[in-house]
Amino acid sequence: MLPYGSYHEPNPQQEYQGSPGEQRAGQDAAYSGYGGARYLEQHWPVGEAQVERHEQGQVQGQVPSHDHDDPPTIELGPPLTEEDLRAAGYQPVEDPGPVGPLYVVGDVHGYLDELVSELRRQNLIDAEGHWSAGRSRVWFLGDFTDRGPDGIGVIDLVMQLAAEAAAAGGYCRALMGNHELLFLGAHRYGDEPVQSTAGTASFRAAWLLNGGQQHDLERLEGHHISWLSRLPAIALEDGHLLLHSDTTSYLEYGASIDEVNDAVHDLLADEGADEWWDAFRRFTKRFAFRGPGGPTAAGELLGTYGGHRVVHGHSPIPYLTGEANSDSGERPYVPGPYIYADELAVAMDGGVTMEGRLLVARLPLD
Ligand SMILES: [Mn+2]
């Protein structure tokens, strides 16, 4: 377990105490009603006022300390330089080398400034917006465009980071969300009628109804289309099954990760507007892991594709928890990723489009 086998644990996790609305209503604040769900505070860089916990469970000081003698301790977070490793008593490995920590990024939806801010906060990029995370591994969970102001800027940044991360020995990868299908569909099929249970529809009309930004479409270039069209729908990383949407519809495209990803690629390469539309509709479904059947649904995906926990975007946490329906008029309270479905599922869409927040989290969450 070199070199990430020993590090400071973040502060013991705070149980979610409920939104202000829930607290006022006197409801059981720690229980959401969705399969024992709870919030997990972000693994933000440790603030000075926070108490840090030694890995043996001893609480020490108010200020992060590096005075431990044993075992050697490495500061959380990338990048780890060779000096860091040597200082911690490890010999850097030339090749293939240890993999870096794993991060996931929730739905961005064109909110480029918020994305840059969160990546900076996690030390994944530098002040100039370049990859600074060494061998770290970053997965975006899809939905780059629509609703927010600069979808193409987001895609450009992720493509740039993908190249820079690869050069640094890490990676930055992305899943295909339903908005990628919608955006590509609006570009490729425009106003062409498609079969819809709700009557005649078109990709362009649906895209505009779902926050499509004309200036994004006008700036969409061939290299964006090639990159977007090849994004995988599912990935498995360190036991985490990464999906965009909280739906079991992936099962309709294959019984293995490769089958599903190949099926989606083939569909985008070869099929017509109706098949694209059908895929868009399936990957726009949500809330499969919520409620009494949620753990079973999550377990079905995990049993088929592997992993012990599903990590998804797509459904903003305030909708998932029902907080957004409380009509409080207040900004939704999203302290971090949302763990639910008997802890088989983690929601990562912090609802940046509804004044929530864009979430970047290091996995595993505990
Ligand atoms: Mn989505």
PDB file of N, CA, C and O in Angstrom, residues 140 144 154-160 162-163 172-176 180 184 221-232 265:
ATOM      1  N   PHE A 140     -15.452  12.697 -14.407  1.00  0.00           N
ATOM      2  CA  PHE A 140     -16.644  13.534 -14.502  1.00  0.00           C
ATOM      3  C   PHE A 140     -17.832  12.620 -14.794  1.00  0.00           C
ATOM      4  O   PHE A 140     -17.723  11.686 -15.582  1.00  0.00           O
ATOM      5  N   PHE A 144     -22.305  18.128 -19.232  1.00  0.00           N
ATOM      6  CA  PHE A 144     -21.398  19.276 -19.252  1.00  0.00           C
ATOM      7  C   PHE A 144     -22.082  20.565 -19.677  1.00  0.00           C
ATOM      8  O   PHE A 144     -21.662  21.647 -19.292  1.00  0.00           O
ATOM      9  N   VAL A 154     -16.712  24.434 -20.570  1.00  0.00           N
ATOM     10  CA  VAL A 154     -16.548  23.288 -19.675  1.00  0.00           C
ATOM     11  C   VAL A 154     -15.944  22.108 -20.430  1.00  0.00           C
ATOM     12  O   VAL A 154     -14.997  21.471 -19.967  1.00  0.00           O
ATOM     13  N   ILE A 155     -16.484  21.828 -21.616  1.00  0.00           N
ATOM     14  CA  ILE A 155     -15.952  20.719 -22.410  1.00  0.00           C
ATOM     15  C   ILE A 155     -14.487  20.972 -22.766  1.00  0.00           C
ATOM     16  O   ILE A 155     -13.645  20.071 -22.668  1.00  0.00           O
ATOM     17  N   ASP A 156     -14.181  22.209 -23.172  1.00  0.00           N
ATOM     18  CA  ASP A 156     -12.790  22.539 -23.501  1.00  0.00           C
ATOM     19  C   ASP A 156     -11.868  22.302 -22.307  1.00  0.00           C
ATOM     20  O   ASP A 156     -10.771  21.757 -22.452  1.00  0.00           O
ATOM     21  N   LEU A 157     -12.309  22.693 -21.128  1.00  0.00           N
ATOM     22  CA  LEU A 157     -11.475  22.510 -19.936  1.00  0.00           C
ATOM     23  C   LEU A 157     -11.271  21.026 -19.635  1.00  0.00           C
ATOM     24  O   LEU A 157     -10.150  20.585 -19.353  1.00  0.00           O
ATOM     25  N   VAL A 158     -12.331  20.249 -19.704  1.00  0.00           N
ATOM     26  CA  VAL A 158     -12.212  18.819 -19.383  1.00  0.00           C
ATOM     27  C   VAL A 158     -11.316  18.127 -20.408  1.00  0.00           C
ATOM     28  O   VAL A 158     -10.474  17.288 -20.051  1.00  0.00           O
ATOM     29  N   MET A 159     -11.450  18.493 -21.680  1.00  0.00           N
ATOM     30  CA  MET A 159     -10.582  17.894 -22.708  1.00  0.00           C
ATOM     31  C   MET A 159      -9.123  18.281 -22.467  1.00  0.00           C
ATOM     32  O   MET A 159      -8.215  17.456 -22.618  1.00  0.00           O
ATOM     33  N   GLN A 160      -8.906  19.523 -22.099  1.00  0.00           N
ATOM     34  CA  GLN A 160      -7.540  19.978 -21.807  1.00  0.00           C
ATOM     35  C   GLN A 160      -6.970  19.225 -20.610  1.00  0.00           C
ATOM     36  O   GLN A 160      -5.817  18.755 -20.634  1.00  0.00           O
ATOM     37  N   ALA A 162      -7.850  16.343 -19.530  1.00  0.00           N
ATOM     38  CA  ALA A 162      -7.644  14.940 -19.889  1.00  0.00           C
ATOM     39  C   ALA A 162      -6.257  14.751 -20.501  1.00  0.00           C
ATOM     40  O   ALA A 162      -5.541  13.796 -20.175  1.00  0.00           O
ATOM     41  N   ALA A 163      -5.863  15.673 -21.363  1.00  0.00           N
ATOM     42  CA  ALA A 163      -4.544  15.585 -21.999  1.00  0.00           C
ATOM     43  C   ALA A 163      -3.439  15.836 -20.985  1.00  0.00           C
ATOM     44  O   ALA A 163      -2.435  15.116 -20.937  1.00  0.00           O
ATOM     45  N   CYS A 172      -7.937  12.099 -16.410  1.00  0.00           N
ATOM     46  CA  CYS A 172      -9.181  12.841 -16.243  1.00  0.00           C
ATOM     47  C   CYS A 172     -10.121  12.301 -17.311  1.00  0.00           C
ATOM     48  O   CYS A 172      -9.858  12.447 -18.498  1.00  0.00           O
ATOM     49  N   ARG A 173     -11.163  11.629 -16.873  1.00  0.00           N
ATOM     50  CA  ARG A 173     -12.080  10.974 -17.807  1.00  0.00           C
ATOM     51  C   ARG A 173     -13.503  11.428 -17.541  1.00  0.00           C
ATOM     52  O   ARG A 173     -13.772  12.070 -16.535  1.00  0.00           O
ATOM     53  N   ALA A 174     -14.394  11.032 -18.422  1.00  0.00           N
ATOM     54  CA  ALA A 174     -15.767  11.519 -18.302  1.00  0.00           C
ATOM     55  C   ALA A 174     -16.754  10.479 -18.779  1.00  0.00           C
ATOM     56  O   ALA A 174     -16.462   9.697 -19.689  1.00  0.00           O
ATOM     57  N   LEU A 175     -17.912  10.475 -18.162  1.00  0.00           N
ATOM     58  CA  LEU A 175     -19.030   9.652 -18.597  1.00  0.00           C
ATOM     59  C   LEU A 175     -19.959  10.462 -19.486  1.00  0.00           C
ATOM     60  O   LEU A 175     -19.967  11.690 -19.442  1.00  0.00           O
ATOM     61  N   MET A 176     -20.750   9.738 -20.263  1.00  0.00           N
ATOM     62  CA  MET A 176     -21.763  10.384 -21.079  1.00  0.00           C
ATOM     63  C   MET A 176     -23.051  10.526 -20.282  1.00  0.00           C
ATOM     64  O   MET A 176     -23.584   9.549 -19.765  1.00  0.00           O
ATOM     65  N   GLU A 180     -25.502  15.002 -22.910  1.00  0.00           N
ATOM     66  CA  GLU A 180     -24.605  14.828 -24.056  1.00  0.00           C
ATOM     67  C   GLU A 180     -25.394  14.260 -25.239  1.00  0.00           C
ATOM     68  O   GLU A 180     -25.229  14.701 -26.389  1.00  0.00           O
ATOM     69  N   LEU A 184     -25.842  16.490 -28.570  1.00  0.00           N
ATOM     70  CA  LEU A 184     -25.404  15.913 -29.850  1.00  0.00           C
ATOM     71  C   LEU A 184     -26.602  15.700 -30.772  1.00  0.00           C
ATOM     72  O   LEU A 184     -26.502  15.892 -31.991  1.00  0.00           O
ATOM     73  N   GLU A 221     -17.701  22.146 -32.114  1.00  0.00           N
ATOM     74  CA  GLU A 221     -16.831  21.818 -33.244  1.00  0.00           C
ATOM     75  C   GLU A 221     -16.627  20.316 -33.356  1.00  0.00           C
ATOM     76  O   GLU A 221     -16.980  19.559 -32.463  1.00  0.00           O
ATOM     77  N   GLY A 222     -16.005  19.949 -34.469  1.00  0.00           N
ATOM     78  CA  GLY A 222     -15.815  18.532 -34.763  1.00  0.00           C
ATOM     79  C   GLY A 222     -15.086  17.778 -33.668  1.00  0.00           C
ATOM     80  O   GLY A 222     -15.457  16.647 -33.334  1.00  0.00           O
ATOM     81  N   HIS A 223     -14.054  18.410 -33.097  1.00  0.00           N
ATOM     82  CA  HIS A 223     -13.306  17.673 -32.079  1.00  0.00           C
ATOM     83  C   HIS A 223     -14.125  17.494 -30.806  1.00  0.00           C
ATOM     84  O   HIS A 223     -13.971  16.506 -30.095  1.00  0.00           O
ATOM     85  N   HIS A 224     -15.030  18.439 -30.510  1.00  0.00           N
ATOM     86  CA  HIS A 224     -15.937  18.240 -29.380  1.00  0.00           C
ATOM     87  C   HIS A 224     -16.852  17.046 -29.648  1.00  0.00           C
ATOM     88  O   HIS A 224     -17.081  16.204 -28.769  1.00  0.00           O
ATOM     89  N   ILE A 225     -17.398  17.011 -30.864  1.00  0.00           N
ATOM     90  CA  ILE A 225     -18.352  15.947 -31.205  1.00  0.00           C
ATOM     91  C   ILE A 225     -17.676  14.576 -31.125  1.00  0.00           C
ATOM     92  O   ILE A 225     -18.237  13.627 -30.577  1.00  0.00           O
ATOM     93  N   SER A 226     -16.446  14.493 -31.675  1.00  0.00           N
ATOM     94  CA  SER A 226     -15.730  13.210 -31.618  1.00  0.00           C
ATOM     95  C   SER A 226     -15.513  12.773 -30.179  1.00  0.00           C
ATOM     96  O   SER A 226     -15.703  11.604 -29.836  1.00  0.00           O
ATOM     97  N   TRP A 227     -15.100  13.707 -29.347  1.00  0.00           N
ATOM     98  CA  TRP A 227     -14.812  13.376 -27.948  1.00  0.00           C
ATOM     99  C   TRP A 227     -16.088  12.973 -27.206  1.00  0.00           C
ATOM    100  O   TRP A 227     -16.132  11.941 -26.541  1.00  0.00           O
ATOM    101  N   LEU A 228     -17.138  13.782 -27.365  1.00  0.00           N
ATOM    102  CA  LEU A 228     -18.399  13.492 -26.675  1.00  0.00           C
ATOM    103  C   LEU A 228     -18.989  12.160 -27.114  1.00  0.00           C
ATOM    104  O   LEU A 228     -19.533  11.410 -26.302  1.00  0.00           O
ATOM    105  N   SER A 229     -18.867  11.858 -28.402  1.00  0.00           N
ATOM    106  CA  SER A 229     -19.496  10.649 -28.945  1.00  0.00           C
ATOM    107  C   SER A 229     -18.837   9.373 -28.451  1.00  0.00           C
ATOM    108  O   SER A 229     -19.415   8.300 -28.556  1.00  0.00           O
ATOM    109  N   ARG A 230     -17.628   9.501 -27.954  1.00  0.00           N
ATOM    110  CA  ARG A 230     -16.911   8.304 -27.503  1.00  0.00           C
ATOM    111  C   ARG A 230     -16.891   8.137 -25.991  1.00  0.00           C
ATOM    112  O   ARG A 230     -16.233   7.235 -25.480  1.00  0.00           O
ATOM    113  N   LEU A 231     -17.594   8.993 -25.283  1.00  0.00           N
ATOM    114  CA  LEU A 231     -17.582   8.857 -23.826  1.00  0.00           C
ATOM    115  C   LEU A 231     -18.271   7.569 -23.407  1.00  0.00           C
ATOM    116  O   LEU A 231     -19.297   7.191 -23.974  1.00  0.00           O
ATOM    117  N   PRO A 232     -17.730   6.876 -22.413  1.00  0.00           N
ATOM    118  CA  PRO A 232     -18.400   5.679 -21.912  1.00  0.00           C
ATOM    119  C   PRO A 232     -19.625   6.044 -21.082  1.00  0.00           C
ATOM    120  O   PRO A 232     -19.707   7.153 -20.542  1.00  0.00           O
ATOM    121  N   HIS A 265     -21.926   3.451 -28.023  1.00  0.00           N
ATOM    122  CA  HIS A 265     -21.065   3.951 -29.108  1.00  0.00           C
ATOM    123  C   HIS A 265     -21.642   3.591 -30.469  1.00  0.00           C
ATOM    124  O   HIS A 265     -21.694   4.430 -31.371  1.00  0.00           O
TER     125      HIS A 265
END
